[in-house]
Amino acid sequence: MILSKKQYYKRRWFLSILFLLSGFWLIYKAYGMFGYHKNIEELKKGNIVPSQILVEKSESTDNKFLALFIDNEKIASVIEQSELDKLIELTKKNELATTNSPIKGNELSGITFEYKYWNDKLFELKVNDYTIIMYKKESKTLAFVILIMGIIWTSFQVWVIIKLVTKGTTIYDNSFKNE
């Protein structure tokens, strides 16, 4: 079935706007990725005993997340099994080995915590002066790749929209002249 000029034109507009929005989404995602690449000097520091500690298991992967609840905020980070075992040893709380069983802050008396975080991401954690989660400077390569893809994709879609505005349905007519 061949589309009429009007149907073809409407479909091209719909797709170009949809793809333009996807380009903006890529740029937005890259911007968010840059936000989580912080230098150690930029991080907030804390040493308050968390009101609750929780180990959560990801639904889609086998990763475990250590979540600290501090002043009604949740800060979390991926934690390796060896780091989790060391945390269990330092706190003497075997309940951390099972996921979704929280440890309350009043059960953590006598244990010192030092942590560095930004927004909701835990970058470094020390328990009783032993480093459980060590700060690692992450590469921004993936953020740059996604940003460049988003800019190129958005630019292409802007070019398509300009062609639709200036040429209109003549693009459709010209495509059939070559047959």
Coordinates of C-alpha atoms in Angstrom, one line a residue:
M1 CA 0.0 0.0 0.0
I2 CA 1.4 3.4 -1.0
L3 CA 0.9 6.3 1.3
S4 CA -0.7 9.4 0.1
K5 CA 1.3 12.6 0.2
K6 CA -0.5 13.8 3.2
Q7 CA 0.0 10.5 5.1
Y8 CA 3.6 10.4 4.1
Y9 CA 4.2 14.0 5.3
K10 CA 2.4 13.4 8.6
R11 CA 4.4 10.2 9.2
R12 CA 7.7 11.9 8.5
W13 CA 6.8 14.7 10.9
F14 CA 5.8 12.3 13.6
L15 CA 9.0 10.3 13.3
S16 CA 11.3 13.3 13.1
I17 CA 9.8 14.8 16.3
L18 CA 10.0 11.4 18.0
F19 CA 13.7 10.9 17.0
L20 CA 14.5 14.5 18.0
L21 CA 13.1 13.8 21.5
S22 CA 15.3 10.6 21.6
G23 CA 18.3 12.8 20.8
F24 CA 17.4 15.2 23.6
W25 CA 17.0 12.1 25.9
L26 CA 20.6 11.0 25.1
I27 CA 22.0 14.4 25.8
Y28 CA 20.1 14.5 29.1
K29 CA 21.4 11.0 30.1
A30 CA 25.0 12.1 29.3
Y31 CA 24.6 15.2 31.4
G32 CA 23.4 13.0 34.3
M33 CA 26.4 10.7 33.8
F34 CA 28.8 13.6 34.1
G35 CA 27.1 14.6 37.4
Y36 CA 28.2 11.4 39.1
H37 CA 31.8 11.8 38.2
K38 CA 33.0 13.8 41.2
N39 CA 36.5 14.5 42.5
I40 CA 37.0 13.4 46.1
E41 CA 37.3 17.1 47.2
E42 CA 33.7 17.7 45.9
L43 CA 32.1 15.0 48.0
K44 CA 30.1 15.5 51.1
K45 CA 31.6 13.9 54.2
G46 CA 29.7 12.4 57.1
N47 CA 30.4 10.4 60.3
I48 CA 26.9 10.1 61.8
V49 CA 25.9 6.5 62.6
P50 CA 23.2 5.6 60.0
S51 CA 19.7 5.2 61.3
Q52 CA 19.5 2.0 59.2
I53 CA 21.7 -0.2 57.1
L54 CA 20.3 -2.4 54.4
V55 CA 21.7 -4.7 51.8
E56 CA 19.5 -4.9 48.7
K57 CA 19.8 -7.3 45.7
S58 CA 19.3 -5.9 42.2
E59 CA 16.3 -7.4 40.4
S60 CA 18.0 -7.4 37.0
T61 CA 21.6 -8.3 38.0
D62 CA 23.4 -10.2 40.7
N63 CA 24.7 -7.0 42.2
K64 CA 24.2 -6.2 45.8
F65 CA 23.7 -2.6 47.0
L66 CA 24.7 -1.3 50.5
A67 CA 22.2 1.4 51.5
L68 CA 22.8 3.7 54.4
F69 CA 19.8 5.8 55.7
I70 CA 21.1 9.1 57.2
D71 CA 18.8 11.9 58.1
N72 CA 15.9 10.5 56.1
E73 CA 18.2 10.2 53.0
K74 CA 19.2 7.0 51.4
I75 CA 22.8 6.8 50.0
A76 CA 23.8 3.6 48.3
S77 CA 26.6 1.9 46.4
V78 CA 27.3 -1.5 44.8
I79 CA 29.2 -3.7 47.2
E80 CA 31.3 -6.8 46.5
Q81 CA 30.8 -9.9 48.5
S82 CA 34.3 -9.7 50.0
E83 CA 33.5 -6.1 51.2
L84 CA 30.2 -7.2 52.6
D85 CA 31.9 -10.1 54.5
K86 CA 34.4 -7.6 56.0
L87 CA 31.5 -5.3 57.0
I88 CA 29.7 -8.2 58.7
E89 CA 32.9 -9.1 60.5
L90 CA 33.4 -5.5 61.7
T91 CA 29.8 -4.9 62.8
K92 CA 29.2 -8.4 64.0
K93 CA 25.8 -8.3 62.3
N94 CA 25.2 -11.5 60.4
E95 CA 21.8 -10.2 59.3
L96 CA 23.6 -8.1 56.6
A97 CA 24.3 -11.4 54.8
T98 CA 20.7 -11.7 53.9
T99 CA 19.1 -9.1 51.6
N100 CA 16.3 -6.9 52.7
S101 CA 16.8 -7.4 56.5
P102 CA 17.7 -3.9 57.8
I103 CA 20.0 -3.2 60.8
K104 CA 18.8 -0.4 63.0
G105 CA 21.1 2.4 64.1
N106 CA 20.7 1.6 67.8
E107 CA 22.2 -1.8 67.2
L108 CA 25.4 -0.2 65.8
S109 CA 26.5 1.5 69.0
G110 CA 30.3 1.5 69.5
I111 CA 30.9 1.4 65.7
T112 CA 32.4 4.4 63.9
F113 CA 31.4 5.4 60.4
E114 CA 33.0 7.7 58.0
Y115 CA 31.6 8.1 54.5
K116 CA 31.8 10.3 51.4
Y117 CA 28.8 10.7 49.2
W118 CA 27.1 12.9 46.6
N119 CA 23.4 13.1 46.3
D120 CA 22.3 9.4 46.6
K121 CA 25.6 7.7 45.7
L122 CA 28.0 6.4 48.3
F123 CA 31.6 6.8 47.1
E124 CA 33.6 5.8 50.1
L125 CA 32.9 4.0 53.4
K126 CA 35.1 3.4 56.4
V127 CA 33.9 1.4 59.4
N128 CA 36.1 1.5 62.5
D129 CA 38.8 3.1 60.4
Y130 CA 38.8 0.1 58.0
T131 CA 38.0 1.0 54.3
I132 CA 35.0 -1.0 53.1
I133 CA 34.3 0.9 49.9
M134 CA 37.3 2.7 48.4
Y135 CA 36.9 5.8 46.3
K136 CA 37.7 5.2 42.7
K137 CA 37.9 7.9 40.1
E138 CA 35.7 6.8 37.2
S139 CA 36.3 7.5 33.6
K140 CA 34.1 9.9 31.7
T141 CA 34.5 8.1 28.4
L142 CA 31.1 6.6 28.2
A143 CA 29.5 9.9 29.1
F144 CA 31.4 11.6 26.3
V145 CA 30.4 8.9 23.8
I146 CA 26.7 9.2 24.7
L147 CA 26.9 13.0 24.6
I148 CA 28.5 12.9 21.1
M149 CA 25.9 10.4 19.9
G150 CA 23.1 12.6 21.3
I151 CA 24.5 15.8 19.7
I152 CA 25.0 14.1 16.3
W153 CA 21.5 12.4 16.4
T154 CA 19.8 15.7 17.4
S155 CA 21.6 17.6 14.7
F156 CA 20.5 15.1 12.1
Q157 CA 16.9 15.3 13.2
V158 CA 17.0 19.1 13.2
W159 CA 18.3 18.9 9.6
V160 CA 15.4 16.5 8.7
I161 CA 12.9 18.9 10.3
I162 CA 14.4 21.8 8.3
K163 CA 14.0 19.8 5.1
L164 CA 10.4 19.0 5.9
V165 CA 9.6 22.7 6.6
T166 CA 11.4 24.0 3.5
K167 CA 10.7 21.2 0.9
G168 CA 7.4 19.9 2.3
T169 CA 5.7 17.3 0.1
T170 CA 8.0 17.9 -2.8
I171 CA 10.4 15.4 -1.3
Y172 CA 7.7 12.8 -1.8
D173 CA 7.1 13.9 -5.4
N174 CA 10.9 13.8 -6.2
S175 CA 11.2 10.2 -4.8
F176 CA 8.8 8.9 -7.5
K177 CA 10.4 10.8 -10.4
N178 CA 13.4 8.5 -10.3
E179 CA 11.3 5.4 -11.0

